[in-house]
Amino acid sequence: DRCTMSVDPVCRKFFASQLRAVVKVDPAKRVYRYNSLVFTRIWLQGVVVASVPDAKGLDRLYVLDDGTGLVRLKILKKDHPPPVIGSYCMAMGMLAFASDKEALVGVQKHVDLSGAPDREALWSLEVIEDHLAFY
């Protein structure tokens, strides 16, 4: 998986609140920049707090709360089970922005981490470490 602790600039760990400052570098290739970090995919963790229909009413969107803000998630692989409301979940995928400038993540991989309560406590440190390593 390209979202690992390695020095791979493709996938970066983020807090939901940081997504407001993301800038598109190359929309055709879905390349984004946050300060000096250039990336194509993001990794978020938080509690799944809601399930809502998308704008067309065709798919479900899931809302992830990481304590800094809310992010909408769209599960791209139809054969994957949806996240459970109330679970602490890791989600990795491609970033997009809706017309209302709200972040939407096209989730390529998600894992329920509720069975590992230390993951939530360590997440803030992981995001900070990830960003400090590239500034």
JSON list of C-alpha atoms in Angstrom, two decimals:
[
{"chain": "A", "resi": 1, "resn": "ASP", "atom": "CA", "xyz": [0.00, 0.00, 0.00]},
{"chain": "A", "resi": 2, "resn": "ARG", "atom": "CA", "xyz": [1.33, 3.44, -0.86]},
{"chain": "A", "resi": 3, "resn": "CYS", "atom": "CA", "xyz": [0.00, 4.99, 2.37]},
{"chain": "A", "resi": 4, "resn": "THR", "atom": "CA", "xyz": [2.65, 3.81, 4.79]},
{"chain": "A", "resi": 5, "resn": "MET", "atom": "CA", "xyz": [5.10, 5.33, 7.22]},
{"chain": "A", "resi": 6, "resn": "SER", "atom": "CA", "xyz": [7.69, 5.43, 4.40]},
{"chain": "A", "resi": 7, "resn": "VAL", "atom": "CA", "xyz": [8.86, 8.63, 2.77]},
{"chain": "A", "resi": 8, "resn": "ASP", "atom": "CA", "xyz": [6.32, 8.42, -0.05]},
{"chain": "A", "resi": 9, "resn": "PRO", "atom": "CA", "xyz": [4.91, 11.82, -1.08]},
{"chain": "A", "resi": 10, "resn": "VAL", "atom": "CA", "xyz": [1.90, 10.29, -2.82]},
{"chain": "A", "resi": 11, "resn": "CYS", "atom": "CA", "xyz": [-0.28, 9.76, 0.29]},
{"chain": "A", "resi": 12, "resn": "ARG", "atom": "CA", "xyz": [-0.30, 12.06, 3.32]},
{"chain": "A", "resi": 13, "resn": "LYS", "atom": "CA", "xyz": [-1.98, 11.94, 6.72]},
{"chain": "A", "resi": 14, "resn": "PHE", "atom": "CA", "xyz": [-4.33, 14.84, 7.43]},
{"chain": "A", "resi": 15, "resn": "PHE", "atom": "CA", "xyz": [-6.68, 16.34, 9.98]},
{"chain": "A", "resi": 16, "resn": "ALA", "atom": "CA", "xyz": [-10.06, 17.31, 8.53]},
{"chain": "A", "resi": 17, "resn": "SER", "atom": "CA", "xyz": [-9.46, 20.97, 9.43]},
{"chain": "A", "resi": 18, "resn": "GLN", "atom": "CA", "xyz": [-6.33, 21.08, 7.26]},
{"chain": "A", "resi": 19, "resn": "LEU", "atom": "CA", "xyz": [-8.24, 20.24, 4.10]},
{"chain": "A", "resi": 20, "resn": "ARG", "atom": "CA", "xyz": [-9.55, 23.83, 3.85]},
{"chain": "A", "resi": 21, "resn": "ALA", "atom": "CA", "xyz": [-6.02, 25.00, 2.99]},
{"chain": "A", "resi": 22, "resn": "VAL", "atom": "CA", "xyz": [-5.37, 22.41, 0.28]},
{"chain": "A", "resi": 23, "resn": "VAL", "atom": "CA", "xyz": [-4.68, 23.78, -3.22]},
{"chain": "A", "resi": 24, "resn": "LYS", "atom": "CA", "xyz": [-5.09, 21.92, -6.53]},
{"chain": "A", "resi": 25, "resn": "VAL", "atom": "CA", "xyz": [-1.78, 21.68, -8.37]},
{"chain": "A", "resi": 26, "resn": "ASP", "atom": "CA", "xyz": [-2.98, 19.59, -11.31]},
{"chain": "A", "resi": 27, "resn": "PRO", "atom": "CA", "xyz": [-6.73, 18.86, -11.24]},
{"chain": "A", "resi": 28, "resn": "ALA", "atom": "CA", "xyz": [-6.50, 16.49, -14.22]},
{"chain": "A", "resi": 29, "resn": "LYS", "atom": "CA", "xyz": [-4.08, 14.24, -12.33]},
{"chain": "A", "resi": 30, "resn": "ARG", "atom": "CA", "xyz": [-5.63, 14.95, -8.92]},
{"chain": "A", "resi": 31, "resn": "VAL", "atom": "CA", "xyz": [-2.40, 16.36, -7.53]},
{"chain": "A", "resi": 32, "resn": "TYR", "atom": "CA", "xyz": [-2.78, 18.64, -4.52]},
{"chain": "A", "resi": 33, "resn": "ARG", "atom": "CA", "xyz": [-0.57, 20.73, -2.26]},
{"chain": "A", "resi": 34, "resn": "TYR", "atom": "CA", "xyz": [-0.79, 21.63, 1.39]},
{"chain": "A", "resi": 35, "resn": "ASN", "atom": "CA", "xyz": [1.98, 24.09, 2.27]},
{"chain": "A", "resi": 36, "resn": "SER", "atom": "CA", "xyz": [5.04, 22.27, 0.88]},
{"chain": "A", "resi": 37, "resn": "LEU", "atom": "CA", "xyz": [3.45, 18.79, 0.80]},
{"chain": "A", "resi": 38, "resn": "VAL", "atom": "CA", "xyz": [2.48, 17.52, -2.63]},
{"chain": "A", "resi": 39, "resn": "PHE", "atom": "CA", "xyz": [0.19, 14.50, -2.67]},
{"chain": "A", "resi": 40, "resn": "THR", "atom": "CA", "xyz": [-2.41, 12.58, -4.63]},
{"chain": "A", "resi": 41, "resn": "ARG", "atom": "CA", "xyz": [-4.14, 10.65, -1.85]},
{"chain": "A", "resi": 42, "resn": "ILE", "atom": "CA", "xyz": [-4.94, 11.26, 1.80]},
{"chain": "A", "resi": 43, "resn": "TRP", "atom": "CA", "xyz": [-5.23, 9.21, 4.95]},
{"chain": "A", "resi": 44, "resn": "LEU", "atom": "CA", "xyz": [-7.76, 10.22, 7.61]},
{"chain": "A", "resi": 45, "resn": "GLN", "atom": "CA", "xyz": [-8.90, 8.63, 10.85]},
{"chain": "A", "resi": 46, "resn": "GLY", "atom": "CA", "xyz": [-11.93, 9.41, 12.97]},
{"chain": "A", "resi": 47, "resn": "VAL", "atom": "CA", "xyz": [-15.36, 8.32, 14.12]},
{"chain": "A", "resi": 48, "resn": "VAL", "atom": "CA", "xyz": [-18.01, 7.64, 11.50]},
{"chain": "A", "resi": 49, "resn": "VAL", "atom": "CA", "xyz": [-20.90, 9.81, 12.71]},
{"chain": "A", "resi": 50, "resn": "ALA", "atom": "CA", "xyz": [-23.48, 9.69, 9.91]},
{"chain": "A", "resi": 51, "resn": "SER", "atom": "CA", "xyz": [-24.61, 8.15, 6.65]},
{"chain": "A", "resi": 52, "resn": "VAL", "atom": "CA", "xyz": [-26.31, 10.45, 4.14]},
{"chain": "A", "resi": 53, "resn": "PRO", "atom": "CA", "xyz": [-27.39, 10.17, 0.49]},
{"chain": "A", "resi": 54, "resn": "ASP", "atom": "CA", "xyz": [-25.21, 11.85, -2.11]},
{"chain": "A", "resi": 55, "resn": "ALA", "atom": "CA", "xyz": [-26.55, 14.77, -4.16]},
{"chain": "A", "resi": 56, "resn": "LYS", "atom": "CA", "xyz": [-28.09, 12.43, -6.76]},
{"chain": "A", "resi": 57, "resn": "GLY", "atom": "CA", "xyz": [-29.48, 10.05, -4.16]},
{"chain": "A", "resi": 58, "resn": "LEU", "atom": "CA", "xyz": [-27.65, 7.12, -5.77]},
{"chain": "A", "resi": 59, "resn": "ASP", "atom": "CA", "xyz": [-24.86, 6.43, -3.27]},
{"chain": "A", "resi": 60, "resn": "ARG", "atom": "CA", "xyz": [-24.33, 6.74, 0.44]},
{"chain": "A", "resi": 61, "resn": "LEU", "atom": "CA", "xyz": [-21.82, 9.18, 1.85]},
{"chain": "A", "resi": 62, "resn": "TYR", "atom": "CA", "xyz": [-20.36, 8.63, 5.28]},
{"chain": "A", "resi": 63, "resn": "VAL", "atom": "CA", "xyz": [-19.32, 11.49, 7.54]},
{"chain": "A", "resi": 64, "resn": "LEU", "atom": "CA", "xyz": [-16.05, 11.12, 9.45]},
{"chain": "A", "resi": 65, "resn": "ASP", "atom": "CA", "xyz": [-15.35, 13.29, 12.53]},
{"chain": "A", "resi": 66, "resn": "ASP", "atom": "CA", "xyz": [-11.70, 13.43, 13.56]},
{"chain": "A", "resi": 67, "resn": "GLY", "atom": "CA", "xyz": [-12.15, 16.02, 16.31]},
{"chain": "A", "resi": 68, "resn": "THR", "atom": "CA", "xyz": [-11.00, 18.90, 14.10]},
{"chain": "A", "resi": 69, "resn": "GLY", "atom": "CA", "xyz": [-13.83, 18.79, 11.58]},
{"chain": "A", "resi": 70, "resn": "LEU", "atom": "CA", "xyz": [-16.06, 16.66, 9.39]},
{"chain": "A", "resi": 71, "resn": "VAL", "atom": "CA", "xyz": [-15.20, 15.02, 6.07]},
{"chain": "A", "resi": 72, "resn": "ARG", "atom": "CA", "xyz": [-17.56, 13.23, 3.69]},
{"chain": "A", "resi": 73, "resn": "LEU", "atom": "CA", "xyz": [-16.46, 9.80, 2.49]},
{"chain": "A", "resi": 74, "resn": "LYS", "atom": "CA", "xyz": [-17.65, 7.95, -0.59]},
{"chain": "A", "resi": 75, "resn": "ILE", "atom": "CA", "xyz": [-16.79, 4.24, -0.67]},
{"chain": "A", "resi": 76, "resn": "LEU", "atom": "CA", "xyz": [-15.57, 3.55, -4.22]},
{"chain": "A", "resi": 77, "resn": "LYS", "atom": "CA", "xyz": [-15.48, -0.24, -4.11]},
{"chain": "A", "resi": 78, "resn": "LYS", "atom": "CA", "xyz": [-19.05, -1.48, -4.14]},
{"chain": "A", "resi": 79, "resn": "ASP", "atom": "CA", "xyz": [-18.05, -4.92, -2.83]},
{"chain": "A", "resi": 80, "resn": "HIS", "atom": "CA", "xyz": [-16.61, -3.47, 0.41]},
{"chain": "A", "resi": 81, "resn": "PRO", "atom": "CA", "xyz": [-18.89, -3.36, 3.43]},
{"chain": "A", "resi": 82, "resn": "PRO", "atom": "CA", "xyz": [-19.76, 0.19, 4.48]},
{"chain": "A", "resi": 83, "resn": "PRO", "atom": "CA", "xyz": [-18.28, 1.67, 7.64]},
{"chain": "A", "resi": 84, "resn": "VAL", "atom": "CA", "xyz": [-20.36, 1.25, 10.79]},
{"chain": "A", "resi": 85, "resn": "ILE", "atom": "CA", "xyz": [-21.81, 4.38, 12.40]},
{"chain": "A", "resi": 86, "resn": "GLY", "atom": "CA", "xyz": [-19.97, 4.97, 15.68]},
{"chain": "A", "resi": 87, "resn": "SER", "atom": "CA", "xyz": [-16.84, 3.07, 14.66]},
{"chain": "A", "resi": 88, "resn": "TYR", "atom": "CA", "xyz": [-13.34, 4.54, 14.72]},
{"chain": "A", "resi": 89, "resn": "CYS", "atom": "CA", "xyz": [-12.22, 4.15, 11.13]},
{"chain": "A", "resi": 90, "resn": "MET", "atom": "CA", "xyz": [-9.17, 4.71, 8.95]},
{"chain": "A", "resi": 91, "resn": "ALA", "atom": "CA", "xyz": [-9.94, 5.90, 5.41]},
{"chain": "A", "resi": 92, "resn": "MET", "atom": "CA", "xyz": [-7.51, 6.32, 2.52]},
{"chain": "A", "resi": 93, "resn": "GLY", "atom": "CA", "xyz": [-8.34, 7.66, -0.88]},
{"chain": "A", "resi": 94, "resn": "MET", "atom": "CA", "xyz": [-8.49, 10.44, -3.41]},
{"chain": "A", "resi": 95, "resn": "LEU", "atom": "CA", "xyz": [-9.44, 13.97, -2.46]},
{"chain": "A", "resi": 96, "resn": "ALA", "atom": "CA", "xyz": [-12.07, 15.93, -4.33]},
{"chain": "A", "resi": 97, "resn": "PHE", "atom": "CA", "xyz": [-14.02, 19.08, -3.63]},
{"chain": "A", "resi": 98, "resn": "ALA", "atom": "CA", "xyz": [-17.72, 19.55, -4.18]},
{"chain": "A", "resi": 99, "resn": "SER", "atom": "CA", "xyz": [-19.19, 22.74, -5.59]},
{"chain": "A", "resi": 100, "resn": "ASP", "atom": "CA", "xyz": [-19.69, 23.94, -2.02]},
{"chain": "A", "resi": 101, "resn": "LYS", "atom": "CA", "xyz": [-15.90, 23.67, -1.47]},
{"chain": "A", "resi": 102, "resn": "GLU", "atom": "CA", "xyz": [-16.48, 20.87, 1.03]},
{"chain": "A", "resi": 103, "resn": "ALA", "atom": "CA", "xyz": [-13.92, 18.07, 0.94]},
{"chain": "A", "resi": 104, "resn": "LEU", "atom": "CA", "xyz": [-15.01, 14.65, -0.27]},
{"chain": "A", "resi": 105, "resn": "VAL", "atom": "CA", "xyz": [-12.76, 11.60, -0.13]},
{"chain": "A", "resi": 106, "resn": "GLY", "atom": "CA", "xyz": [-13.21, 8.81, -2.66]},
{"chain": "A", "resi": 107, "resn": "VAL", "atom": "CA", "xyz": [-12.28, 5.98, -0.31]},
{"chain": "A", "resi": 108, "resn": "GLN", "atom": "CA", "xyz": [-10.20, 3.20, -1.81]},
{"chain": "A", "resi": 109, "resn": "LYS", "atom": "CA", "xyz": [-9.48, 1.51, 1.52]},
{"chain": "A", "resi": 110, "resn": "HIS", "atom": "CA", "xyz": [-11.13, 1.73, 4.91]},
{"chain": "A", "resi": 111, "resn": "VAL", "atom": "CA", "xyz": [-10.55, -0.27, 8.08]},
{"chain": "A", "resi": 112, "resn": "ASP", "atom": "CA", "xyz": [-12.50, -0.35, 11.34]},
{"chain": "A", "resi": 113, "resn": "LEU", "atom": "CA", "xyz": [-9.94, 0.36, 14.05]},
{"chain": "A", "resi": 114, "resn": "SER", "atom": "CA", "xyz": [-12.42, 0.28, 16.94]},
{"chain": "A", "resi": 115, "resn": "GLY", "atom": "CA", "xyz": [-10.75, -2.86, 18.30]},
{"chain": "A", "resi": 116, "resn": "ALA", "atom": "CA", "xyz": [-7.47, -0.96, 18.76]},
{"chain": "A", "resi": 117, "resn": "PRO", "atom": "CA", "xyz": [-8.33, 1.94, 21.09]},
{"chain": "A", "resi": 118, "resn": "ASP", "atom": "CA", "xyz": [-4.72, 3.18, 21.15]},
{"chain": "A", "resi": 119, "resn": "ARG", "atom": "CA", "xyz": [-4.99, 4.09, 17.45]},
{"chain": "A", "resi": 120, "resn": "GLU", "atom": "CA", "xyz": [-7.20, 7.08, 18.18]},
{"chain": "A", "resi": 121, "resn": "ALA", "atom": "CA", "xyz": [-4.83, 8.39, 20.86]},
{"chain": "A", "resi": 122, "resn": "LEU", "atom": "CA", "xyz": [-1.81, 8.07, 18.57]},
{"chain": "A", "resi": 123, "resn": "TRP", "atom": "CA", "xyz": [-3.41, 9.56, 15.45]},
{"chain": "A", "resi": 124, "resn": "SER", "atom": "CA", "xyz": [-2.71, 13.20, 16.31]},
{"chain": "A", "resi": 125, "resn": "LEU", "atom": "CA", "xyz": [0.96, 12.42, 16.84]},
{"chain": "A", "resi": 126, "resn": "GLU", "atom": "CA", "xyz": [1.16, 10.48, 13.57]},
{"chain": "A", "resi": 127, "resn": "VAL", "atom": "CA", "xyz": [-0.26, 13.40, 11.56]},
{"chain": "A", "resi": 128, "resn": "ILE", "atom": "CA", "xyz": [2.10, 15.88, 13.20]},
{"chain": "A", "resi": 129, "resn": "GLU", "atom": "CA", "xyz": [5.08, 13.59, 12.65]},
{"chain": "A", "resi": 130, "resn": "ASP", "atom": "CA", "xyz": [4.14, 13.04, 9.02]},
{"chain": "A", "resi": 131, "resn": "HIS", "atom": "CA", "xyz": [3.96, 16.78, 8.33]},
{"chain": "A", "resi": 132, "resn": "LEU", "atom": "CA", "xyz": [7.10, 17.69, 10.26]},
{"chain": "A", "resi": 133, "resn": "ALA", "atom": "CA", "xyz": [9.09, 15.14, 8.28]},
{"chain": "A", "resi": 134, "resn": "PHE", "atom": "CA", "xyz": [8.36, 17.04, 5.04]},
{"chain": "A", "resi": 135, "resn": "TYR", "atom": "CA", "xyz": [8.59, 20.71, 6.04]}
]
